[in-house]
mmCIF file of C-alpha atoms in Angstrom:
data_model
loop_
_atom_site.group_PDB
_atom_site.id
_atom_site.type_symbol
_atom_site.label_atom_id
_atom_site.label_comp_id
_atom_site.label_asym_id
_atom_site.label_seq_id
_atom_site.Cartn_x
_atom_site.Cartn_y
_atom_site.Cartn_z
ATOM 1 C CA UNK A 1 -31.642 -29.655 104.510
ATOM 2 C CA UNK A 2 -34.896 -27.952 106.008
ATOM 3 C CA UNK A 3 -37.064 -30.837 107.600
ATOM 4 C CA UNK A 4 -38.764 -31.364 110.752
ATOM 5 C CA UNK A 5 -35.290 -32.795 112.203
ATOM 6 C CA UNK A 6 -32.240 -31.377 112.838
ATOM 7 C CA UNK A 7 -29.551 -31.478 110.299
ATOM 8 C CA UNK A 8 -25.955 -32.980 110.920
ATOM 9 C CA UNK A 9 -24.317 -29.837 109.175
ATOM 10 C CA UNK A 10 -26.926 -27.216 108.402
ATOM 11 C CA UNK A 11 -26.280 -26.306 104.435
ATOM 12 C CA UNK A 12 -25.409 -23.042 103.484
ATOM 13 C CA UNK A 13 -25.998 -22.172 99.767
ATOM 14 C CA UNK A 14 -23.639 -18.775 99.718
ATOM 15 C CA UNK A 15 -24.439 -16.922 95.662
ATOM 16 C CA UNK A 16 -22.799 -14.499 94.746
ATOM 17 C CA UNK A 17 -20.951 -13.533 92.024
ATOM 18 C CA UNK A 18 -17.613 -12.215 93.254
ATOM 19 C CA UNK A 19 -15.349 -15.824 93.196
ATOM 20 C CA UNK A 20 -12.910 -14.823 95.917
ATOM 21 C CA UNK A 21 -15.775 -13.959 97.472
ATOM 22 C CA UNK A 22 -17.633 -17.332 96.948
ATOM 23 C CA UNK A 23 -14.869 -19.025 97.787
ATOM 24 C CA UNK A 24 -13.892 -17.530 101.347
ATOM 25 C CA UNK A 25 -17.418 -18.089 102.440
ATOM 26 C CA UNK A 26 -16.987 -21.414 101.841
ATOM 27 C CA UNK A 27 -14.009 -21.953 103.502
ATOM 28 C CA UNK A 28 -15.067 -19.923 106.926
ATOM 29 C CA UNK A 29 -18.589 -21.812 106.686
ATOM 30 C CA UNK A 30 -16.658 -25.593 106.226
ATOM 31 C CA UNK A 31 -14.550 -24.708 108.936
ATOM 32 C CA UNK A 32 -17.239 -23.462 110.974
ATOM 33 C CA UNK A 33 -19.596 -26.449 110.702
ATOM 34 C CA UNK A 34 -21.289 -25.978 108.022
ATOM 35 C CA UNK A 35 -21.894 -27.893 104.636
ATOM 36 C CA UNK A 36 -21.564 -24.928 102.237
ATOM 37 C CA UNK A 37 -22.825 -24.728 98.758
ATOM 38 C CA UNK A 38 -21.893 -21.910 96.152
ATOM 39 C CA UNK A 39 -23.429 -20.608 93.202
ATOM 40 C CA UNK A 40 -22.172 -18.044 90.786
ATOM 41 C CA UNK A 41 -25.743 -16.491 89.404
ATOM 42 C CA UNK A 42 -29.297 -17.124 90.403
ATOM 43 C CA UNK A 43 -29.983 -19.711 87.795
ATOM 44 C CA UNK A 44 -27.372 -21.819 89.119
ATOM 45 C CA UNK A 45 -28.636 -21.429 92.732
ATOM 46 C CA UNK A 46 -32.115 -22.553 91.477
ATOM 47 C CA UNK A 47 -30.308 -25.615 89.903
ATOM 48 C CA UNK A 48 -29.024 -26.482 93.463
ATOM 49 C CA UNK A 49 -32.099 -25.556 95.418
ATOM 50 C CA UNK A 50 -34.293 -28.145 93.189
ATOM 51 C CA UNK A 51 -31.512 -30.632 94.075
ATOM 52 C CA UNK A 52 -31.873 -30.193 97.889
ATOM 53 C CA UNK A 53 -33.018 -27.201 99.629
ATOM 54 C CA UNK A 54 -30.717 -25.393 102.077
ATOM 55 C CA UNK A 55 -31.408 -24.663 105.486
ATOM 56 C CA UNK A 56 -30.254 -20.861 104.635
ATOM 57 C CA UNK A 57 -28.806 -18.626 102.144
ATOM 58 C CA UNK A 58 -26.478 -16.016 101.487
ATOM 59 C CA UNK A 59 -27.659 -13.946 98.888
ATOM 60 C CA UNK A 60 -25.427 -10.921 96.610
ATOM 61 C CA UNK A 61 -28.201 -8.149 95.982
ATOM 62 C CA UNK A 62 -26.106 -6.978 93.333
ATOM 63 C CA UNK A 63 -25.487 -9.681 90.489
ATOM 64 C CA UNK A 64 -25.808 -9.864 86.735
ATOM 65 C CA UNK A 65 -28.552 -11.365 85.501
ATOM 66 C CA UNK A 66 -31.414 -12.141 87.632
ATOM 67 C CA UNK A 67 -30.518 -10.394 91.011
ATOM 68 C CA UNK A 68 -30.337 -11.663 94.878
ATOM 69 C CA UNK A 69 -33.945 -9.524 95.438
ATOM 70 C CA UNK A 70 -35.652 -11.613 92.777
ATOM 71 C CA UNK A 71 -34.232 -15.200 94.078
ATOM 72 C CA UNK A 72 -34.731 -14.111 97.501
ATOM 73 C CA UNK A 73 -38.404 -13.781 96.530
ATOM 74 C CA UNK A 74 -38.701 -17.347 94.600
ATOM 75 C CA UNK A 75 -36.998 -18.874 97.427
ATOM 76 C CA UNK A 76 -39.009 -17.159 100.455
ATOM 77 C CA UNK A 77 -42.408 -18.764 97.719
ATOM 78 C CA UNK A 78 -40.894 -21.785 97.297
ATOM 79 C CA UNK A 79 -38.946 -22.910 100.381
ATOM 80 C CA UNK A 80 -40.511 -20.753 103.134
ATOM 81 C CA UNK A 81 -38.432 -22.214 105.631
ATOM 82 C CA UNK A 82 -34.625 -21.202 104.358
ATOM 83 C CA UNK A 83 -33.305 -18.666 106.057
ATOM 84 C CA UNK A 84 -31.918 -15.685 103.937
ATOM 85 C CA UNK A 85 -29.156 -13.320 104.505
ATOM 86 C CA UNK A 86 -28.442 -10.338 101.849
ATOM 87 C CA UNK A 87 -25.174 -8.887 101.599
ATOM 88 C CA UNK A 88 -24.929 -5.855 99.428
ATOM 89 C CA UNK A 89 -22.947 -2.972 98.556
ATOM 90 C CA UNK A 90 -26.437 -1.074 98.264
ATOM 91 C CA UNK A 91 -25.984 1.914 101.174
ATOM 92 C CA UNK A 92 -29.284 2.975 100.495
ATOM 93 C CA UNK A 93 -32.099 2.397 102.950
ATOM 94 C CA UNK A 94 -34.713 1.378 100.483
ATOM 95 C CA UNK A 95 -32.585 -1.252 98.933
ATOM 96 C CA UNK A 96 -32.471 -2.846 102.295
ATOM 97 C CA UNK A 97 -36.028 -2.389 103.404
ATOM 98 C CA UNK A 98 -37.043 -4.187 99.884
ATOM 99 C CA UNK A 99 -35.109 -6.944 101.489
ATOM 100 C CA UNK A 100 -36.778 -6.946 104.389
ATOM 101 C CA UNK A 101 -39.891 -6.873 102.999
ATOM 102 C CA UNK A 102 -39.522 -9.916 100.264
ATOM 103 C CA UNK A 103 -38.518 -11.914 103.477
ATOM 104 C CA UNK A 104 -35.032 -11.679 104.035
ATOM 105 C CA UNK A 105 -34.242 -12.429 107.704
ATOM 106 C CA UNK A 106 -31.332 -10.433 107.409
ATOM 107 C CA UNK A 107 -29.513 -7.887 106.007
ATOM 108 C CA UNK A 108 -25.298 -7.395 105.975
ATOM 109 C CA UNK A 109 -23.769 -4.430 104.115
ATOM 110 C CA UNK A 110 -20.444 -4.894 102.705
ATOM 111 C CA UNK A 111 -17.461 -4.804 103.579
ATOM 112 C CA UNK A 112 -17.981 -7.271 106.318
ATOM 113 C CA UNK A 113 -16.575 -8.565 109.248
ATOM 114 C CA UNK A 114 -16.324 -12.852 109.098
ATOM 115 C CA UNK A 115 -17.198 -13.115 112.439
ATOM 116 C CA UNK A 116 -20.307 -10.875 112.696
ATOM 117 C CA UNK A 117 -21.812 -12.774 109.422
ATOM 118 C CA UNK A 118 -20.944 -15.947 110.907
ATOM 119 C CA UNK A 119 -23.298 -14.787 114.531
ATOM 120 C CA UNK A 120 -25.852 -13.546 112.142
ATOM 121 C CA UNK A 121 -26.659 -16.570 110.150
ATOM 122 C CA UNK A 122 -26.419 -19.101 113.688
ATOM 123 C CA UNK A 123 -28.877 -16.435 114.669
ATOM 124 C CA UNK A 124 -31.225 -16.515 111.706
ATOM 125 C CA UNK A 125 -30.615 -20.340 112.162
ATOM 126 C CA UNK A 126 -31.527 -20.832 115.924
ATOM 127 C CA UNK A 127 -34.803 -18.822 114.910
ATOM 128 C CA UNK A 128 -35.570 -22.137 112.053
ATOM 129 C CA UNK A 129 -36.082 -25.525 112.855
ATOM 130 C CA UNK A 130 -32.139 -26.470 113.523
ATOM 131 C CA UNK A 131 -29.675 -25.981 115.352
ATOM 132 C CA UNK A 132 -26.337 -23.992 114.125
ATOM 133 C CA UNK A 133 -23.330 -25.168 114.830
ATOM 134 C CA UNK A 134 -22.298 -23.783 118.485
ATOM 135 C CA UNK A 135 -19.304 -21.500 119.310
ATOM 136 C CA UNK A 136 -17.012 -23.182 121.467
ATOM 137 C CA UNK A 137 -17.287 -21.354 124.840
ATOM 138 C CA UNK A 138 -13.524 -20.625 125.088
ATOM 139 C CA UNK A 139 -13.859 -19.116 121.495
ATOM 140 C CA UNK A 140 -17.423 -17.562 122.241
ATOM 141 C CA UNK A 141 -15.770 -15.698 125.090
ATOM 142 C CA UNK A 142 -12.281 -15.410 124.958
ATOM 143 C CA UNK A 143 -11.283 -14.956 121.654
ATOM 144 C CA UNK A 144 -10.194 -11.145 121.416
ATOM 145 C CA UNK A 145 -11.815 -9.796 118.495
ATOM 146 C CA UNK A 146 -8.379 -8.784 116.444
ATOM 147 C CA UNK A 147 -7.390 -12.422 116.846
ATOM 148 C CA UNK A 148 -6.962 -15.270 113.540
ATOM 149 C CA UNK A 149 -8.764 -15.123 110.320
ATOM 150 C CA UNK A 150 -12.079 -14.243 111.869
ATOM 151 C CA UNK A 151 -11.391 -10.891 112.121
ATOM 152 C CA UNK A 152 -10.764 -9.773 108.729
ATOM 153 C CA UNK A 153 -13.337 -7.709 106.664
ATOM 154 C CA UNK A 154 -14.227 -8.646 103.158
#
């Protein structure tokens, strides 16, 4: 949760409307560290967020109903500090510079690579008030890139 001390598990609230999707976040974030939350649609997100805000969010541009661009904004208005990723199919500069400019902290384009979303949000994280959850040094630096299911591209 976003306080003035460090979380345990930094929470990851991961929306999007794709269900395999959804649910391989999850599973790479839990192993990873992280406490991960999912939401199908915006209005379920909100549900979650006025449970407990998370400390950052993965947000599908593209999704029926109220879209990632609109939550990103209530979220950036109501919980400042939460970090927010976008992932989109969107190859179009503007749709990422609209991002941007609501307050996303960062912006992936899919397909994806696990590993480089996983660096992006401990970035966007070491940049807020906790801490992600290290890389081991062996796996930091030795891991070849090909190797295990962080490699894969969704």
């Amino acid at each position: 949760m976003v306080s003035g001390e460090p979380a345990a598990r930094p929470v990851v609230l991961v929306v999007d409307d794709e269900p395999e999707l959804r649910t391989l976040l999850g599973e790479y974030f839990g192993r990873h560290g992280f406490e991960v939350r999912t939401a199908p649609e915006a209005a379920s997100a909100r549900a979650l967020v006025a449970q407990a805000a998370p400390d950052l969010a993965i947000l599908d541009v593209n999704m029926p109903g109220e879209n990632g661009l609109s939550l990103a904004r209530w979220l950036r208005e109501s919980h400042p500090r939460v970090g927010l990723v976008m992932l989109t199919t969107a190859g179009e500069a503007v749709d990422r510079i609209v991002g941007l400019e609501l307050g996303a902290d960062d912006y992936v384009p899919k397909p994806f690579e696990m590993r480089e979303l996983l660096a992006r949000v401990r970035a966007v994280l070491r940049r807020t008030t906790i801490e992600a959850p290290a890389a081991s040094a062996a796996g930091a630096v030795a891991a070849p890139a090909s190797s295990g299911s962080d490699s894969h591209r969704v």
